[in-house]
Amino acid sequence: MIEFISDELINTQKEYMKSVRLINQDKKRTAVVVTYGCAQNETDSDKLYAMLFEMGYQKGTDEKTADLVIYNTCSVRENAEVKVYGKVGTLKAKKKKNPDMVIGVCGCLMQQPHASERIKKTFPFVDMVFGTHVIHEFPKMLHQVLTQRERVISVDSVDGVIAEGVPVVYDKWYKASIPIMYGCNNFCTYCVVPYTRGRERSRHSRDILTEINTLVQGGLKEVTLLGQNVNSYGKDLENDMDFADLLSAICEIPEIKRVRFVTSHPKDLTDKLIGVMKEHKKICNSLHLPFQAGNNRVLKEMNRRYTREDYLNLVRKIRDAVPDIALTSDVIVGFPGETEEEFYDTLSLIKEVRFDNLFTFIYSPRKGTKAALMDDPRTYEEKLKNFNELLEVQTEICREANEAYLNNTYEIIDEGLSKNNPQMRQGRTTTNKVINYKQNAAVSEGDFVTVRVTEVMSWSLVGEQV
Ligand code: SAH
Ligand code: SF4
Ligand code: F3S
């Protein structure tokens, strides 16, 4: 059962925030939240920070010196998991020196019993262990740690809740990521997300629109709508909008100039949505549409519920409607039982579609998923060889896709100084390409700027303001 958290319960949390603020009075407390994983985890961390600020903490510079450290974990692949154990271990000595330090571990990995048990047993100095469903109760948990100096553990597995009214901070004033739904019902056989994030549940459209309209007053121009499968937005709500309607409603807000969304599941992308994408120029010309594998037997074993042909048809329809759209995707190499021949079906799909960018993963077995129990006869080295072959092909495709940008001009939203070269600034096109550019007139972060592309790299573009 999906539960909407009542205003009353949210107000109780506000009382806890006040109490913690009093405890921290006159002490200069700093906090650091370290985030792993996807945009969903980022938005959870934004909520943790907002609550911490209300409780008298300031953002610290690093984990080693902060009074409070939280690791917001991800469990989608093994390397994300391994990293966390190492990181938490390094805090042991810090905590010994400063017994007042508060350490928390939260997020998706903590919804997996083997992992939360390991954190509890191996790291007795961790004060708080909590999962994805109780973020809104963070003030209460922290209050308990500070006043009673006892460990708080809250990792129950539930279908999931929706908590509105939890404070949140936004990184930038001109662009924001807004979750429109939580959880996932798809149970792709390799994936742990349905277990860590619970069932699919949509926020009411009025809450989403209110949030956006409030941010617009601060200058918001670009919004990214978040969900594991945004195409099924609203299916669980009676008398509310579907995803296409929600997009249209957001495009009606005059101050909003750009709308993006991730992630789309191919099986739920409707003709109605394609129509809306064609109609509204504010919807950015980029679409992330994970295909995962190019072979029908593998797709079936993955429980993706579309075929290679369905996927290619969908790509055709989208490109017919929005010809200059940039397509990106996710792909897994080495799913259990995938043969080398089947891998070549993935490679041929990549060559056929020619994605602008691809997020490539080697299959990683996850506890609790169906695929983890499947026979997996191929060695890691064999998979790695295929993976590298795929990367090589994709790098070339990316470069060629970028070459089409050379000497053309694009409107970007400036995002400040370039990360690789502080002499330059950077911004993104509607197709979500980063252009590092030379400034020729006054520019402030968040401005629309017209830029001509003067040089092309495999993964980015270089340009000049015109
Ligand atoms: N909801 C999104 C994806 C979320 S996870 C979607 O369905 O598209 C992001 C990506 O991680 C997935 O698209 C998949 O390519 C990859 N992934 C998930 N589980 C994995 C696993 N066990 N091993 C390797 N890659 C995995
Ligand atoms: Fe995982 Fe599949 Fe759900 Fe995406 S749609 S989160 S890959 S189960
Ligand atoms: Fe995201 Fe990782 Fe959780 S990808 S939903 S943070 S398992």
Coordinates of C-alpha atoms and ligand atoms in Angstrom, one line a residue:
M1 CA 0.0 0.0 0.0
I2 CA 1.3 3.4 -0.9
E3 CA 0.9 5.9 1.9
F4 CA 0.7 9.7 1.7
I5 CA 2.5 11.1 4.8
S6 CA 0.1 13.4 6.6
D7 CA 0.8 17.1 7.2
E8 CA 0.6 16.3 10.9
L9 CA 3.5 13.9 10.7
I10 CA 5.5 16.4 8.6
N11 CA 4.8 19.1 11.2
T12 CA 6.1 16.7 14.0
Q13 CA 9.4 16.6 12.0
K14 CA 9.4 20.4 12.0
E15 CA 9.3 20.3 15.8
Y16 CA 12.3 17.9 15.9
M17 CA 14.1 20.3 13.6
K18 CA 13.6 23.2 16.0
S19 CA 14.9 21.1 18.9
V20 CA 18.0 20.1 17.0
R21 CA 18.5 23.7 16.1
L22 CA 18.5 24.6 19.8
I23 CA 21.0 21.8 20.6
N24 CA 23.3 23.2 17.9
Q25 CA 22.9 26.8 19.0
D26 CA 26.2 28.7 19.4
K27 CA 28.1 25.7 17.9
K28 CA 29.4 26.0 14.4
R29 CA 28.3 22.6 13.1
T30 CA 29.1 21.4 9.6
A31 CA 27.6 18.6 7.6
V32 CA 28.6 16.7 4.4
V33 CA 26.3 14.4 2.5
V34 CA 28.1 12.2 0.0
T35 CA 25.9 11.0 -2.8
Y36 CA 26.3 7.9 -4.9
G37 CA 24.0 6.7 -7.7
C38 CA 21.4 8.4 -9.8
A39 CA 19.4 11.6 -9.9
Q40 CA 16.9 10.2 -7.4
N41 CA 19.5 9.9 -4.8
E42 CA 20.7 13.4 -5.6
T43 CA 17.3 14.8 -4.9
D44 CA 17.1 12.9 -1.6
S45 CA 20.4 14.4 -0.7
D46 CA 19.0 17.9 -1.5
K47 CA 16.3 17.1 1.0
L48 CA 18.8 16.0 3.7
Y49 CA 20.8 19.2 3.2
A50 CA 17.7 21.4 3.4
M51 CA 16.7 19.7 6.7
L52 CA 20.3 20.0 8.0
F53 CA 20.4 23.7 7.2
E54 CA 17.1 24.2 9.1
M55 CA 18.7 22.3 12.0
G56 CA 21.6 24.7 12.2
Y57 CA 24.3 22.9 10.1
Q58 CA 26.4 24.5 7.4
K59 CA 27.7 22.7 4.4
G60 CA 31.1 21.4 5.2
T61 CA 34.0 21.1 2.8
D62 CA 34.9 17.4 3.3
E63 CA 34.0 14.3 5.2
K64 CA 37.2 14.3 7.2
T65 CA 36.5 17.5 9.0
A66 CA 32.7 17.6 9.2
D67 CA 30.7 17.2 12.4
L68 CA 28.1 15.1 10.6
V69 CA 28.7 12.9 7.6
I70 CA 26.0 10.9 5.7
Y71 CA 26.7 8.5 2.9
N72 CA 23.7 8.2 0.6
T73 CA 24.3 4.9 -1.1
C74 CA 23.5 3.2 -4.4
S75 CA 23.3 -0.6 -5.0
V76 CA 22.7 -0.8 -8.7
R77 CA 26.1 -2.3 -9.5
E78 CA 28.7 -4.0 -7.3
N79 CA 31.3 -1.3 -7.5
A80 CA 28.9 1.3 -6.1
E81 CA 28.5 -1.0 -3.1
V82 CA 32.2 -1.8 -2.5
K83 CA 33.1 1.9 -2.6
V84 CA 30.8 2.6 0.4
Y85 CA 32.3 0.0 2.7
G86 CA 35.8 1.5 2.1
K87 CA 34.6 5.1 2.7
V88 CA 32.8 4.3 5.9
G89 CA 35.8 2.4 7.2
T90 CA 38.1 5.4 6.8
L91 CA 35.9 7.4 9.3
K92 CA 36.6 5.1 12.2
A93 CA 39.7 7.0 13.3
K94 CA 38.0 10.4 12.9
K95 CA 35.2 9.3 15.1
K96 CA 37.6 8.1 17.8
K97 CA 39.2 11.5 17.9
N98 CA 35.8 13.3 17.9
P99 CA 33.2 11.2 19.6
D100 CA 30.6 14.0 19.0
M101 CA 30.8 13.3 15.3
V102 CA 27.6 11.9 13.8
I103 CA 27.9 9.3 11.0
G104 CA 24.9 8.1 8.9
V105 CA 24.5 5.6 6.0
C106 CA 21.3 5.8 4.0
G107 CA 19.9 5.2 0.6
C108 CA 19.3 2.3 -1.7
L109 CA 22.0 -0.1 -0.4
M110 CA 20.5 0.1 3.1
Q111 CA 17.2 -1.4 1.7
Q112 CA 19.2 -4.6 1.1
P113 CA 19.4 -6.6 4.3
H114 CA 22.8 -8.1 3.6
A115 CA 24.3 -4.6 3.3
S116 CA 22.6 -2.9 6.2
E117 CA 23.6 -5.9 8.4
R118 CA 27.1 -5.5 7.2
I119 CA 27.2 -1.8 8.1
K120 CA 25.6 -2.5 11.5
K121 CA 28.1 -5.3 12.4
T122 CA 31.3 -4.1 10.8
F123 CA 31.0 -0.4 11.7
P124 CA 29.6 -0.1 15.2
F125 CA 30.6 3.6 15.2
V126 CA 27.9 4.4 12.6
D127 CA 25.1 6.2 14.4
M128 CA 22.3 6.1 11.8
V129 CA 21.4 3.5 9.3
F130 CA 18.3 4.3 7.3
G131 CA 16.6 3.4 4.0
T132 CA 14.9 5.3 1.2
H133 CA 11.4 5.3 2.6
V134 CA 12.1 7.3 5.8
I135 CA 14.1 10.3 4.5
H136 CA 11.3 12.6 5.8
E137 CA 11.9 11.2 9.3
F138 CA 15.5 12.3 9.3
P139 CA 15.0 15.1 11.9
K140 CA 13.5 12.6 14.4
M141 CA 16.3 10.2 13.9
L142 CA 19.0 12.8 14.3
H143 CA 17.3 14.2 17.4
Q144 CA 17.4 10.7 18.9
V145 CA 21.1 10.3 18.2
L146 CA 22.0 13.7 19.6
T147 CA 19.9 13.5 22.8
Q148 CA 20.2 9.8 23.7
R149 CA 23.4 8.9 22.0
E150 CA 22.0 5.7 20.7
R151 CA 22.1 4.1 17.4
V152 CA 19.1 4.5 15.1
I153 CA 18.3 1.8 12.5
S154 CA 15.3 2.2 10.1
V155 CA 15.6 0.0 7.1
D156 CA 12.2 -1.7 6.8
S157 CA 11.1 -2.7 3.4
V158 CA 7.7 -1.2 2.5
D159 CA 5.9 -0.5 -0.8
G160 CA 6.7 3.1 -0.3
V161 CA 5.4 6.5 0.8
I162 CA 5.0 9.9 -0.7
A163 CA 6.0 12.8 1.6
E164 CA 5.2 16.3 0.4
G165 CA 6.3 19.4 2.3
V166 CA 9.8 18.1 3.2
P167 CA 12.2 21.0 2.8
V168 CA 14.5 20.8 -0.2
V169 CA 17.4 22.9 -1.5
Y170 CA 18.1 23.4 -5.2
D171 CA 21.6 23.6 -6.6
K172 CA 20.9 26.2 -9.2
W173 CA 18.3 28.9 -9.5
Y174 CA 17.8 28.6 -13.2
K175 CA 17.5 24.8 -13.5
A176 CA 16.1 22.1 -11.2
S177 CA 15.4 18.3 -11.2
I178 CA 12.0 17.5 -9.8
P179 CA 10.9 13.9 -9.0
I180 CA 7.4 13.3 -10.4
M181 CA 7.2 9.7 -9.2
Y182 CA 9.1 7.2 -7.1
G183 CA 9.8 3.5 -7.3
C184 CA 9.5 1.0 -10.1
N185 CA 7.2 -1.9 -11.0
N186 CA 9.1 -3.3 -13.9
F187 CA 11.3 -5.9 -12.2
C188 CA 13.8 -6.1 -15.0
T189 CA 15.5 -9.3 -13.9
Y190 CA 19.0 -7.8 -13.4
C191 CA 17.8 -4.7 -11.5
V192 CA 17.7 -4.0 -7.8
V193 CA 15.8 -0.7 -8.0
P194 CA 12.3 -2.2 -7.5
Y195 CA 13.5 -3.7 -4.3
T196 CA 15.3 -0.6 -3.0
R197 CA 12.8 2.0 -4.0
G198 CA 9.5 0.1 -3.7
R199 CA 6.4 0.3 -5.9
E200 CA 5.7 2.9 -8.5
R201 CA 3.9 5.9 -7.1
S202 CA 3.2 9.3 -8.7
R203 CA 3.1 12.6 -7.0
H204 CA -0.2 14.6 -7.6
S205 CA 0.2 16.9 -10.5
R206 CA -0.9 19.8 -8.4
D207 CA 2.0 19.3 -6.1
I208 CA 4.5 19.1 -9.0
L209 CA 3.1 22.2 -10.6
T210 CA 3.1 24.1 -7.3
E211 CA 6.7 23.3 -6.8
I212 CA 7.6 24.4 -10.3
N213 CA 5.6 27.6 -10.0
T214 CA 7.3 28.5 -6.8
L215 CA 10.7 28.0 -8.3
V216 CA 9.7 30.1 -11.3
Q217 CA 9.4 33.1 -9.0
G218 CA 13.2 32.6 -8.3
G219 CA 14.0 32.6 -12.0
L220 CA 13.7 28.9 -12.9
K221 CA 14.1 28.3 -16.7
E222 CA 14.8 24.6 -17.1
V223 CA 13.2 21.7 -15.4
T224 CA 14.1 18.0 -15.6
L225 CA 11.4 15.6 -14.5
L226 CA 12.6 12.5 -12.7
G227 CA 11.4 9.0 -12.4
Q228 CA 12.6 5.4 -13.1
N229 CA 9.9 5.2 -15.7
V230 CA 8.3 8.6 -16.3
N231 CA 6.2 7.2 -19.1
S232 CA 4.0 5.5 -16.6
Y233 CA 3.4 8.6 -14.6
G234 CA -0.1 8.9 -13.3
K235 CA -1.2 5.4 -13.9
D236 CA -1.7 4.9 -10.2
L237 CA -3.7 8.2 -9.7
E238 CA -7.4 8.5 -10.3
N239 CA -8.6 11.6 -12.1
D240 CA -5.2 13.0 -12.6
M241 CA -2.9 13.6 -15.6
D242 CA -0.9 11.1 -17.6
F243 CA 2.7 12.0 -18.4
A244 CA 2.0 13.6 -21.8
D245 CA -0.6 15.9 -20.1
L246 CA 1.8 16.8 -17.3
L247 CA 4.4 17.8 -19.9
S248 CA 1.9 19.9 -21.7
A249 CA 0.9 21.6 -18.5
I250 CA 4.5 22.4 -17.6
C251 CA 5.1 23.8 -21.1
E252 CA 2.2 26.2 -20.5
I253 CA 4.2 28.0 -17.7
P254 CA 5.6 31.0 -19.6
E255 CA 8.8 31.4 -17.6
I256 CA 9.8 27.7 -18.2
K257 CA 11.9 27.6 -21.4
R258 CA 13.2 24.1 -21.4
V259 CA 11.8 20.8 -20.2
R260 CA 13.7 17.5 -20.0
F261 CA 12.8 14.1 -18.5
V262 CA 14.5 10.8 -17.5
T263 CA 14.0 7.9 -17.7
S264 CA 11.7 6.6 -20.4
H265 CA 11.0 2.9 -20.7
P266 CA 10.5 1.9 -24.3
K267 CA 7.4 -0.2 -23.6
D268 CA 5.4 2.7 -22.2
L269 CA 6.4 5.5 -24.6
T270 CA 3.0 6.3 -26.2
D271 CA 2.1 8.0 -29.5
K272 CA 0.4 10.6 -27.5
L273 CA 3.7 11.5 -25.8
I274 CA 5.5 11.6 -29.2
G275 CA 2.8 14.0 -30.3
V276 CA 3.4 16.3 -27.3
M277 CA 7.2 16.2 -27.9
K278 CA 6.6 17.2 -31.5
E279 CA 4.1 20.0 -30.6
H280 CA 6.0 21.7 -27.8
K281 CA 9.3 23.4 -28.8
K282 CA 10.1 23.8 -25.0
I283 CA 10.6 20.0 -24.7
C284 CA 14.3 19.5 -25.3
N285 CA 15.5 17.7 -28.4
S286 CA 17.0 14.9 -26.4
L287 CA 15.7 11.6 -25.2
H288 CA 17.2 9.0 -23.0
L289 CA 15.7 5.6 -24.0
P290 CA 17.6 2.6 -22.5
F291 CA 17.5 -0.5 -24.8
Q292 CA 19.8 -2.7 -22.6
A293 CA 20.3 -5.4 -25.3
G294 CA 19.8 -6.0 -29.0
N295 CA 18.9 -9.7 -28.9
N296 CA 15.3 -10.8 -28.4
R297 CA 16.1 -13.8 -26.3
V298 CA 18.2 -11.7 -24.0
L299 CA 15.5 -9.0 -23.8
K300 CA 13.0 -11.6 -22.8
E301 CA 15.2 -13.0 -20.1
M302 CA 15.7 -9.4 -18.9
N303 CA 11.9 -9.0 -18.7
R304 CA 12.1 -5.8 -20.7
R305 CA 8.8 -6.5 -22.5
Y306 CA 9.7 -5.2 -26.0
T307 CA 11.6 -6.7 -28.9
R308 CA 14.5 -5.4 -30.9
E309 CA 12.0 -4.7 -33.7
D310 CA 9.7 -2.8 -31.3
Y311 CA 12.6 -0.6 -30.1
L312 CA 13.8 0.2 -33.7
N313 CA 10.2 1.0 -34.7
L314 CA 9.9 3.4 -31.8
V315 CA 13.2 5.1 -32.7
R316 CA 11.9 5.5 -36.2
K317 CA 8.6 7.1 -35.0
I318 CA 10.4 9.5 -32.7
R319 CA 12.9 10.6 -35.3
D320 CA 10.0 11.1 -37.8
A321 CA 8.3 13.4 -35.3
V322 CA 11.4 15.2 -34.0
P323 CA 14.1 14.8 -36.7
D324 CA 17.0 16.5 -34.9
I325 CA 16.5 14.7 -31.6
A326 CA 19.6 13.4 -29.8
L327 CA 19.1 9.8 -28.6
T328 CA 21.0 8.4 -25.6
S329 CA 20.7 5.0 -24.0
D330 CA 21.8 2.4 -21.5
V331 CA 23.2 -1.0 -22.4
I332 CA 24.4 -4.0 -20.5
V333 CA 27.1 -6.3 -21.8
G334 CA 27.3 -9.9 -20.4
F335 CA 23.8 -10.6 -19.0
P336 CA 23.8 -14.2 -17.7
G337 CA 23.7 -16.6 -20.6
E338 CA 24.3 -13.9 -23.3
T339 CA 26.4 -15.5 -26.0
E340 CA 29.0 -13.7 -28.1
E341 CA 26.6 -14.0 -31.0
E342 CA 23.9 -12.3 -29.0
F343 CA 26.3 -9.6 -28.0
Y344 CA 26.8 -8.9 -31.7
D345 CA 23.1 -8.2 -31.9
T346 CA 23.6 -5.4 -29.4
L347 CA 26.5 -4.1 -31.4
S348 CA 24.5 -4.1 -34.6
L349 CA 21.7 -2.2 -32.9
I350 CA 24.1 0.5 -31.8
K351 CA 25.4 0.8 -35.3
E352 CA 21.9 1.0 -36.7
V353 CA 20.5 3.6 -34.3
R354 CA 23.7 5.6 -33.9
F355 CA 23.1 7.0 -30.4
D356 CA 24.5 10.4 -29.5
N357 CA 25.7 9.0 -26.2
L358 CA 25.6 5.6 -24.5
F359 CA 26.0 4.6 -20.9
T360 CA 27.6 1.2 -21.0
F361 CA 27.7 -1.4 -18.2
I362 CA 29.1 -4.8 -17.7
Y363 CA 26.5 -7.0 -16.0
S364 CA 26.8 -7.0 -12.2
P365 CA 24.9 -9.7 -10.2
R366 CA 22.7 -8.1 -7.5
K367 CA 21.5 -10.0 -4.5
G368 CA 17.7 -10.6 -4.5
T369 CA 17.3 -10.3 -8.3
K370 CA 16.2 -13.1 -10.6
A371 CA 19.2 -12.8 -12.9
A372 CA 21.6 -13.4 -10.0
L373 CA 20.3 -17.0 -9.9
M374 CA 20.7 -17.6 -13.6
D375 CA 23.6 -19.6 -15.2
D376 CA 26.4 -17.3 -16.2
P377 CA 29.0 -19.3 -18.0
R378 CA 31.0 -16.6 -19.7
T379 CA 34.1 -15.3 -17.9
Y380 CA 34.5 -11.6 -16.9
E381 CA 37.4 -11.4 -19.3
E382 CA 35.3 -12.5 -22.3
K383 CA 32.7 -10.0 -21.4
L384 CA 35.3 -7.3 -21.0
K385 CA 36.6 -8.0 -24.5
N386 CA 33.1 -7.4 -25.9
F387 CA 32.6 -4.4 -23.7
N388 CA 35.8 -2.7 -25.1
E389 CA 34.8 -3.5 -28.6
L390 CA 31.4 -1.8 -28.0
L391 CA 33.1 1.2 -26.5
E392 CA 35.4 1.6 -29.5
V393 CA 32.4 1.6 -31.9
Q394 CA 30.4 4.0 -29.8
T395 CA 33.3 6.5 -29.3
E396 CA 33.6 6.7 -33.1
I397 CA 29.8 7.2 -33.5
C398 CA 29.8 9.9 -30.8
R399 CA 32.6 11.7 -32.6
E400 CA 30.8 11.5 -35.9
A401 CA 27.5 12.8 -34.3
N402 CA 29.4 15.7 -32.8
E403 CA 31.0 16.5 -36.1
A404 CA 27.6 17.6 -37.4
Y405 CA 27.8 20.5 -34.9
L406 CA 30.9 22.0 -36.4
N407 CA 30.5 25.6 -37.5
N408 CA 26.9 25.8 -36.6
T409 CA 25.4 28.1 -33.9
Y410 CA 23.4 26.9 -30.9
E411 CA 21.5 28.5 -28.1
I412 CA 22.8 27.3 -24.7
I413 CA 22.0 28.1 -21.1
D414 CA 25.3 29.1 -19.5
E415 CA 26.3 27.0 -16.5
G416 CA 29.3 28.9 -15.3
L417 CA 33.0 28.4 -15.7
S418 CA 34.1 25.4 -17.7
K419 CA 35.2 22.4 -15.6
N420 CA 38.2 21.6 -17.7
N421 CA 39.4 25.1 -18.4
P422 CA 38.7 28.1 -16.2
Q423 CA 39.4 30.5 -19.1
M424 CA 36.2 29.2 -20.8
R425 CA 32.6 28.9 -19.8
Q426 CA 30.2 26.1 -20.4
G427 CA 26.6 25.4 -21.2
R428 CA 24.3 22.9 -22.7
T429 CA 22.4 22.7 -26.0
T430 CA 18.8 21.6 -26.1
T431 CA 20.3 18.2 -27.3
N432 CA 22.1 18.1 -23.9
K433 CA 25.6 18.5 -25.4
V434 CA 28.1 20.4 -23.3
I435 CA 29.8 23.2 -25.2
N436 CA 32.9 24.7 -23.6
Y437 CA 33.1 28.2 -25.1
K438 CA 35.1 31.4 -25.3
Q439 CA 33.2 34.4 -24.0
N440 CA 33.1 37.6 -26.1
A441 CA 30.6 39.7 -24.1
A442 CA 29.3 39.8 -20.6
V443 CA 27.6 36.5 -19.5
S444 CA 26.2 35.5 -16.2
E445 CA 25.4 31.9 -15.2
G446 CA 21.8 31.1 -16.2
D447 CA 21.8 33.4 -19.3
F448 CA 20.9 32.1 -22.7
V449 CA 23.9 32.5 -25.0
T450 CA 24.4 31.9 -28.7
V451 CA 27.6 30.0 -29.4
R452 CA 29.3 28.8 -32.6
V453 CA 31.0 25.4 -32.5
T454 CA 34.6 25.7 -33.6
E455 CA 36.1 22.4 -32.5
V456 CA 34.8 18.9 -32.0
M457 CA 35.9 16.2 -29.5
S458 CA 34.5 12.7 -28.9
W459 CA 32.7 13.7 -25.7
S460 CA 32.3 17.4 -25.9
L461 CA 32.3 20.5 -28.1
V462 CA 34.3 23.7 -28.1
G463 CA 32.9 27.0 -29.3
E464 CA 32.8 30.8 -29.2
Q465 CA 30.2 33.2 -28.2
V466 CA 28.7 35.1 -31.2
Ligands
SAH1 N1 15.0 3.0 -14.7 C1 16.0 3.2 -15.6 C2 17.3 2.7 -15.2 C3 17.8 2.7 -13.8 S1 19.3 1.9 -13.5 C4 15.6 2.4 -16.9 O1 14.9 1.4 -16.8 O2 16.0 2.8 -17.9 C5 20.4 2.6 -14.7 C6 21.0 1.6 -15.6 O3 21.9 0.8 -14.9 C7 20.1 0.7 -16.3 O4 19.5 1.2 -17.4 C8 21.0 -0.5 -16.7 O5 21.6 -0.3 -17.9 C9 22.1 -0.4 -15.6 N2 22.0 -1.5 -14.6 C10 21.0 -1.8 -13.8 N3 21.2 -2.9 -13.1 C11 22.4 -3.4 -13.5 C12 23.2 -4.6 -13.2 N4 22.8 -5.5 -12.3 N5 24.3 -4.7 -13.9 C13 24.8 -3.8 -14.8 N6 24.1 -2.7 -15.1 C14 22.9 -2.5 -14.5
SF4_2 FE1 15.4 -1.2 -13.0 FE2 14.0 -1.9 -15.1 FE3 12.9 -0.5 -13.2 FE4 14.7 0.6 -14.8 S1 12.7 -0.1 -15.4 S2 14.6 0.8 -12.6 S3 16.1 -1.1 -15.2 S4 13.6 -2.5 -13.0
F3S3 FE1 19.5 5.2 -8.1 FE2 21.3 3.5 -7.4 FE3 19.1 3.6 -6.1 S1 20.8 4.0 -9.5 S2 17.5 4.3 -7.5 S3 20.6 5.2 -6.3 S4 20.2 1.8 -6.6

